[in-house]
């Protein structure tokens, strides 16, 4: 008898685990517009007070062309059968290497006038994830996050320990001054609001049907020592699950952590049967607004639908689908 109830208990646990989060019980909606794409990549370069009258035509072109370069690098990988994770890595590295964005080179300063970086990545097939937080010397933080996911038993590593691990992984380390730019220094000293955005992120659906997401940031300008935002927090700034969606967030991190924004979108699809568009709009334009949080996300579902809602004036964003559909936008067009 004892044995029988133990077996019954084990079966119940196995069933519960099978149907737990991201089980894929719900069909979360087919491709809503046109032909189903075999691959998709969507990226963001941060949300915030972006308006046409604050940006020159040249500045807009500069951003658009860098977003295009990142999208095309990701697309090249997806088109030749590479993984979503590889595409996310390539797109994010291009934006990390550009001084235009608040990630890697060009990241914002803390109140102690140094740069502290956060990044994370998630594989929707395995739901493996990796993150680094508060690092001061990993040239491409997204590579640190991927190394934590692939080559350590951990999900998140922080500060000097993360740097030691990155060195062991033979990732490139740099002086903190490598990340410094005049624009971000002026912004922190003069508290220029419009100069603080630029977190980067990417989500992808690959030709194998797998989803992936990644996010990289310098955090909030003028943040206090040791402050960690949502970007390296799995479920807040980054989430990927093959049966629902892949999400990368940008915005006021404290609100994204408290509202578990990226996972909430996935959970609404899974438990309420909402489409990607409904779920992401509800979280960004209702729940987050009610909570007082500003920002947005880029997201893709397993059918190749893309959603890029934000509740700020603008968000650097774009996507490319295998079908040839492509958009790169900055403002609320
Ligand atoms: N979410 C980032 C953070 O709070 C900042 C941003 O996306 O602008 O660290």
Short mmCIF file of C-alpha atoms and ligand atoms in Angstrom, two decimals:
data_model
loop_
_atom_site.label_atom_id
_atom_site.label_comp_id
_atom_site.label_asym_id
_atom_site.label_seq_id
_atom_site.Cartn_x
_atom_site.Cartn_y
_atom_site.Cartn_z
CA UNK A 1 0.00 0.00 0.00
CA UNK A 2 2.75 2.35 1.02
CA UNK A 3 4.55 1.58 -2.23
CA UNK A 4 1.40 2.16 -4.27
CA UNK A 5 0.79 5.59 -2.79
CA UNK A 6 4.47 6.45 -3.27
CA UNK A 7 4.14 5.52 -6.96
CA UNK A 8 0.91 7.51 -7.25
CA UNK A 9 2.60 10.50 -5.59
CA UNK A 10 5.58 10.24 -7.96
CA UNK A 11 3.27 10.11 -10.98
CA UNK A 12 1.41 13.19 -9.79
CA UNK A 13 4.70 15.06 -9.36
CA UNK A 14 5.89 14.00 -12.83
CA UNK A 15 2.58 15.12 -14.34
CA UNK A 16 2.74 18.42 -12.48
CA UNK A 17 6.29 19.03 -13.69
CA UNK A 18 5.30 18.14 -17.23
CA UNK A 19 2.47 20.65 -17.21
CA UNK A 20 4.34 23.33 -15.28
CA UNK A 21 5.31 26.73 -16.68
CA UNK A 22 5.92 26.79 -20.42
CA UNK A 23 4.46 23.33 -20.99
CA UNK A 24 2.97 24.29 -24.31
CA UNK A 25 -0.55 23.23 -23.46
CA UNK A 26 -1.93 26.34 -25.10
CA UNK A 27 -1.64 27.15 -28.73
CA UNK A 28 -0.73 30.79 -28.52
CA UNK A 29 -1.94 31.86 -31.96
CA UNK A 30 -0.77 31.31 -35.50
CA UNK A 31 1.03 33.81 -37.63
CA UNK A 32 -1.46 36.63 -37.63
CA UNK A 33 -0.33 38.51 -40.72
CA UNK A 34 0.53 36.69 -43.94
CA UNK A 35 2.89 33.79 -44.52
CA UNK A 36 4.60 32.00 -41.59
CA UNK A 37 8.30 32.92 -41.56
CA UNK A 38 10.98 30.27 -41.10
CA UNK A 39 13.09 32.72 -39.08
CA UNK A 40 12.70 36.11 -37.40
CA UNK A 41 14.99 38.48 -35.54
CA UNK A 42 13.82 41.54 -33.61
CA UNK A 43 16.05 43.96 -31.69
CA UNK A 44 15.85 47.05 -29.53
CA UNK A 45 18.35 49.75 -28.66
CA UNK A 46 16.53 51.18 -25.65
CA UNK A 47 13.33 53.08 -24.88
CA UNK A 48 12.89 56.57 -23.46
CA UNK A 49 12.31 60.22 -24.16
CA UNK A 50 13.03 60.04 -27.86
CA UNK A 51 11.29 62.55 -30.04
CA UNK A 52 11.84 63.93 -33.52
CA UNK A 53 12.48 67.46 -32.30
CA UNK A 54 15.32 66.29 -30.03
CA UNK A 55 17.17 64.35 -32.74
CA UNK A 56 18.79 65.62 -35.91
CA UNK A 57 18.26 63.78 -39.19
CA UNK A 58 21.93 62.69 -39.04
CA UNK A 59 21.49 61.20 -35.56
CA UNK A 60 18.41 59.31 -36.68
CA UNK A 61 20.29 57.94 -39.69
CA UNK A 62 23.21 56.89 -37.50
CA UNK A 63 20.93 54.88 -35.20
CA UNK A 64 18.95 53.41 -38.08
CA UNK A 65 22.07 52.25 -39.87
CA UNK A 66 23.53 50.61 -36.73
CA UNK A 67 20.23 48.86 -36.00
CA UNK A 68 20.20 47.69 -39.61
CA UNK A 69 23.74 46.33 -39.30
CA UNK A 70 22.79 44.41 -36.14
CA UNK A 71 19.62 43.01 -37.72
CA UNK A 72 21.43 41.94 -40.87
CA UNK A 73 24.22 40.23 -38.90
CA UNK A 74 21.56 38.24 -37.05
CA UNK A 75 19.68 37.50 -40.25
CA UNK A 76 22.80 36.18 -42.03
CA UNK A 77 23.18 33.61 -39.27
CA UNK A 78 19.52 32.59 -39.28
CA UNK A 79 19.34 32.37 -43.08
CA UNK A 80 22.22 29.92 -43.15
CA UNK A 81 20.60 27.70 -40.51
CA UNK A 82 22.42 29.09 -37.45
CA UNK A 83 20.74 29.13 -34.06
CA UNK A 84 18.62 31.89 -32.57
CA UNK A 85 21.18 32.16 -29.80
CA UNK A 86 23.99 32.79 -32.30
CA UNK A 87 21.87 35.44 -34.03
CA UNK A 88 21.05 37.15 -30.72
CA UNK A 89 24.74 37.15 -29.79
CA UNK A 90 25.83 38.64 -33.12
CA UNK A 91 23.20 41.40 -33.10
CA UNK A 92 23.90 42.35 -29.49
CA UNK A 93 27.69 42.41 -29.95
CA UNK A 94 27.36 44.93 -32.78
CA UNK A 95 25.32 47.22 -30.53
CA UNK A 96 27.66 46.67 -27.55
CA UNK A 97 30.63 47.70 -29.70
CA UNK A 98 28.87 50.90 -30.82
CA UNK A 99 29.10 54.04 -28.63
CA UNK A 100 25.52 54.88 -29.61
CA UNK A 101 23.97 52.48 -27.12
CA UNK A 102 23.96 52.07 -23.35
CA UNK A 103 25.68 48.68 -23.44
CA UNK A 104 29.36 47.80 -23.67
CA UNK A 105 31.20 50.77 -25.22
CA UNK A 106 29.10 53.87 -24.53
CA UNK A 107 27.36 52.57 -21.40
CA UNK A 108 26.09 55.08 -18.84
CA UNK A 109 28.03 56.05 -15.72
CA UNK A 110 27.22 55.23 -12.11
CA UNK A 111 27.14 57.99 -9.48
CA UNK A 112 30.78 57.08 -8.83
CA UNK A 113 31.63 57.83 -12.46
CA UNK A 114 32.44 54.33 -13.56
CA UNK A 115 30.65 51.81 -15.75
CA UNK A 116 28.98 48.66 -14.33
CA UNK A 117 27.42 46.32 -16.85
CA UNK A 118 24.64 43.71 -16.76
CA UNK A 119 23.63 41.14 -19.40
CA UNK A 120 21.63 37.96 -19.76
CA UNK A 121 20.63 35.35 -22.27
CA UNK A 122 18.07 32.55 -22.45
CA UNK A 123 17.62 29.54 -24.71
CA UNK A 124 13.93 28.81 -25.30
CA UNK A 125 14.49 25.16 -26.19
CA UNK A 126 16.25 24.09 -23.00
CA UNK A 127 15.28 27.08 -20.85
CA UNK A 128 18.93 27.33 -19.89
CA UNK A 129 19.92 30.84 -18.97
CA UNK A 130 23.02 32.83 -18.09
CA UNK A 131 23.63 36.30 -16.68
CA UNK A 132 26.36 38.58 -15.41
CA UNK A 133 25.77 41.59 -13.21
CA UNK A 134 27.78 44.62 -12.10
CA UNK A 135 30.87 43.78 -14.15
CA UNK A 136 33.39 46.49 -14.94
CA UNK A 137 35.75 44.89 -17.44
CA UNK A 138 34.15 42.31 -19.77
CA UNK A 139 34.35 43.92 -23.21
CA UNK A 140 31.22 42.16 -24.51
CA UNK A 141 28.97 41.43 -21.55
CA UNK A 142 26.65 39.24 -23.65
CA UNK A 143 29.57 36.81 -24.14
CA UNK A 144 29.96 36.66 -20.35
CA UNK A 145 26.27 35.78 -19.97
CA UNK A 146 26.52 33.08 -22.66
CA UNK A 147 29.64 31.62 -21.00
CA UNK A 148 27.82 31.44 -17.64
CA UNK A 149 24.95 29.61 -19.35
CA UNK A 150 27.06 27.21 -21.37
CA UNK A 151 30.14 26.61 -19.25
CA UNK A 152 29.10 26.95 -15.61
CA UNK A 153 26.55 25.22 -13.39
CA UNK A 154 25.17 28.67 -12.44
CA UNK A 155 22.67 31.13 -13.88
CA UNK A 156 24.06 34.44 -12.62
CA UNK A 157 27.54 35.61 -11.63
CA UNK A 158 28.37 39.10 -10.37
CA UNK A 159 31.23 41.57 -9.97
CA UNK A 160 34.83 40.43 -9.67
CA UNK A 161 33.85 36.74 -9.57
CA UNK A 162 32.18 37.10 -12.96
CA UNK A 163 35.35 38.75 -14.28
CA UNK A 164 37.55 35.95 -12.95
CA UNK A 165 35.25 33.45 -14.66
CA UNK A 166 35.33 35.47 -17.91
CA UNK A 167 39.13 35.48 -17.83
CA UNK A 168 39.16 31.70 -17.37
CA UNK A 169 36.82 31.50 -20.37
CA UNK A 170 39.34 33.57 -22.32
CA UNK A 171 36.91 36.40 -22.94
CA UNK A 172 38.42 39.80 -23.69
CA UNK A 173 38.79 42.00 -20.60
CA UNK A 174 39.36 45.75 -20.84
CA UNK A 175 40.01 48.72 -18.54
CA UNK A 176 36.83 50.44 -17.36
CA UNK A 177 37.93 53.51 -19.36
CA UNK A 178 37.32 51.56 -22.61
CA UNK A 179 33.57 51.94 -21.99
CA UNK A 180 33.71 55.70 -21.26
CA UNK A 181 32.33 58.26 -23.69
CA UNK A 182 32.14 62.04 -23.36
CA UNK A 183 28.40 62.01 -24.10
CA UNK A 184 27.57 59.69 -21.18
CA UNK A 185 29.92 61.57 -18.84
CA UNK A 186 28.18 64.87 -19.65
CA UNK A 187 24.83 63.14 -19.21
CA UNK A 188 25.59 61.87 -15.71
CA UNK A 189 27.20 65.14 -14.60
CA UNK A 190 24.41 67.30 -15.96
CA UNK A 191 21.70 64.70 -15.39
CA UNK A 192 20.55 64.88 -19.00
CA UNK A 193 17.45 62.73 -19.15
CA UNK A 194 17.36 62.18 -22.90
CA UNK A 195 20.91 60.79 -22.83
CA UNK A 196 20.36 57.82 -20.57
CA UNK A 197 18.59 55.28 -22.74
CA UNK A 198 20.16 52.72 -25.05
CA UNK A 199 19.98 49.28 -23.43
CA UNK A 200 20.18 46.69 -26.21
CA UNK A 201 18.37 43.42 -26.73
CA UNK A 202 17.50 40.82 -29.32
CA UNK A 203 15.03 37.97 -29.74
CA UNK A 204 15.03 35.37 -32.47
CA UNK A 205 13.13 32.43 -33.91
CA UNK A 206 15.44 30.14 -35.87
CA UNK A 207 14.78 27.68 -38.69
CA UNK A 208 14.85 24.83 -36.17
CA UNK A 209 11.82 26.32 -34.41
CA UNK A 210 13.80 27.48 -31.38
CA UNK A 211 13.43 30.83 -29.63
CA UNK A 212 16.20 32.80 -27.90
CA UNK A 213 16.52 36.15 -26.13
CA UNK A 214 19.33 38.34 -24.82
CA UNK A 215 19.73 41.77 -23.21
CA UNK A 216 22.78 43.92 -22.37
CA UNK A 217 23.01 47.26 -20.56
CA UNK A 218 24.97 49.77 -18.52
CA UNK A 219 21.82 50.16 -16.41
CA UNK A 220 20.39 53.50 -15.31
CA UNK A 221 22.55 56.61 -15.56
CA UNK A 222 23.65 57.87 -12.12
CA UNK A 223 22.69 54.56 -10.48
CA UNK A 224 24.14 53.87 -7.05
CA UNK A 225 27.12 51.57 -6.50
CA UNK A 226 26.10 47.95 -6.77
CA UNK A 227 22.65 48.61 -8.22
CA UNK A 228 21.51 45.80 -10.50
CA UNK A 229 18.57 46.34 -12.86
CA UNK A 230 16.20 43.98 -14.64
CA UNK A 231 18.39 43.23 -17.66
CA UNK A 232 20.34 40.34 -16.06
CA UNK A 233 17.29 39.06 -14.16
CA UNK A 234 15.74 36.10 -15.98
CA UNK A 235 11.98 36.60 -16.20
CA UNK A 236 12.26 40.37 -15.73
CA UNK A 237 14.54 41.66 -18.51
CA UNK A 238 14.93 38.48 -20.56
CA UNK A 239 12.85 35.36 -21.15
CA UNK A 240 12.60 32.64 -23.78
CA UNK A 241 10.45 29.53 -23.90
CA UNK A 242 9.84 27.62 -27.13
CA UNK A 243 6.17 27.08 -26.48
CA UNK A 244 5.32 30.74 -25.88
CA UNK A 245 7.74 33.54 -26.76
CA UNK A 246 11.13 35.20 -26.43
CA UNK A 247 11.25 38.66 -24.81
CA UNK A 248 13.91 41.32 -24.23
CA UNK A 249 13.00 44.38 -22.17
CA UNK A 250 14.21 47.94 -21.74
CA UNK A 251 13.09 50.61 -19.32
CA UNK A 252 13.08 51.50 -15.63
CA UNK A 253 14.50 48.25 -14.28
CA UNK A 254 13.06 48.38 -10.76
CA UNK A 255 9.53 48.26 -12.22
CA UNK A 256 10.44 45.47 -14.62
CA UNK A 257 11.80 43.38 -11.74
CA UNK A 258 8.80 43.99 -9.48
CA UNK A 259 6.39 43.16 -12.29
CA UNK A 260 8.42 40.22 -13.71
CA UNK A 261 7.62 41.74 -17.08
CA UNK A 262 9.13 39.28 -19.57
CA UNK A 263 7.86 36.16 -17.85
CA UNK A 264 4.47 37.77 -17.30
CA UNK A 265 4.01 38.10 -21.06
CA UNK A 266 4.85 34.41 -21.51
CA UNK A 267 2.60 33.39 -18.59
CA UNK A 268 -0.37 35.33 -20.01
CA UNK A 269 0.07 33.45 -23.28
CA UNK A 270 0.39 30.14 -21.52
CA UNK A 271 -2.32 30.40 -18.87
CA UNK A 272 -4.79 32.81 -20.47
CA UNK A 273 -4.30 31.83 -24.09
CA UNK A 274 -3.56 35.42 -25.10
CA UNK A 275 -1.72 36.08 -28.35
CA UNK A 276 1.78 37.59 -28.18
CA UNK A 277 0.37 40.96 -29.22
CA UNK A 278 -2.37 40.91 -26.56
CA UNK A 279 -0.08 39.73 -23.79
CA UNK A 280 2.77 42.15 -24.46
CA UNK A 281 0.44 45.12 -24.93
CA UNK A 282 -1.42 44.29 -21.75
CA UNK A 283 1.77 44.08 -19.70
CA UNK A 284 3.48 47.18 -21.14
CA UNK A 285 0.50 49.48 -21.74
CA UNK A 286 -1.78 48.46 -18.86
CA UNK A 287 -0.02 46.71 -16.00
CA UNK A 288 3.29 48.57 -16.22
CA UNK A 289 1.61 51.94 -16.77
CA UNK A 290 -0.62 51.39 -13.72
CA UNK A 291 2.47 50.51 -11.69
CA UNK A 292 4.19 53.71 -12.90
CA UNK A 293 6.89 51.93 -14.93
CA UNK A 294 8.24 53.19 -18.24
CA UNK A 295 9.79 51.16 -21.06
CA UNK A 296 9.06 48.50 -23.63
CA UNK A 297 9.93 45.08 -25.00
CA UNK A 298 10.66 43.32 -28.26
CA UNK A 299 9.14 39.86 -28.47
CA UNK A 300 8.66 37.05 -30.96
CA UNK A 301 6.49 33.94 -30.66
CA UNK A 302 6.96 30.46 -32.10
CA UNK A 303 4.83 31.33 -35.14
CA UNK A 304 7.07 34.25 -36.02
CA UNK A 305 4.74 37.01 -34.84
CA UNK A 306 6.62 40.07 -33.60
CA UNK A 307 5.45 42.56 -30.99
CA UNK A 308 7.34 45.69 -29.92
CA UNK A 309 5.14 47.70 -27.52
CA UNK A 310 6.50 50.59 -25.42
CA UNK A 311 4.90 53.21 -23.20
CA UNK A 312 7.60 55.88 -23.66
CA UNK A 313 7.94 58.48 -26.40
CA UNK A 314 10.10 56.19 -28.49
CA UNK A 315 12.13 53.00 -28.65
CA UNK A 316 14.93 52.11 -31.06
CA UNK A 317 13.63 48.94 -32.59
CA UNK A 318 13.39 46.77 -35.68
CA UNK A 319 12.83 43.32 -37.06
CA UNK A 320 13.48 41.19 -40.13
CA UNK A 321 11.53 38.08 -41.15
CA UNK A 322 12.50 35.38 -43.68
CA UNK A 323 9.50 36.52 -45.71
CA UNK A 324 11.30 39.77 -46.50
CA UNK A 325 9.24 41.84 -44.07
CA UNK A 326 11.45 44.43 -42.38
CA UNK A 327 10.99 47.52 -40.21
CA UNK A 328 13.35 49.85 -38.34
CA UNK A 329 11.70 52.51 -36.18
CA UNK A 330 12.62 55.03 -33.49
CA UNK A 331 9.53 57.07 -32.71
CA UNK A 332 5.85 56.32 -32.33
CA UNK A 333 5.09 56.21 -36.05
N1 LIG B 1 16.42 48.30 -17.93
C1 LIG B 1 17.71 48.89 -17.72
C2 LIG B 1 17.96 48.93 -16.23
O1 LIG B 1 17.10 49.31 -15.48
C3 LIG B 1 17.84 50.27 -18.27
C4 LIG B 1 17.20 50.53 -19.62
O2 LIG B 1 16.71 49.63 -20.25
O3 LIG B 1 17.19 51.70 -20.05
O4 LIG B 1 19.07 48.66 -15.84
#
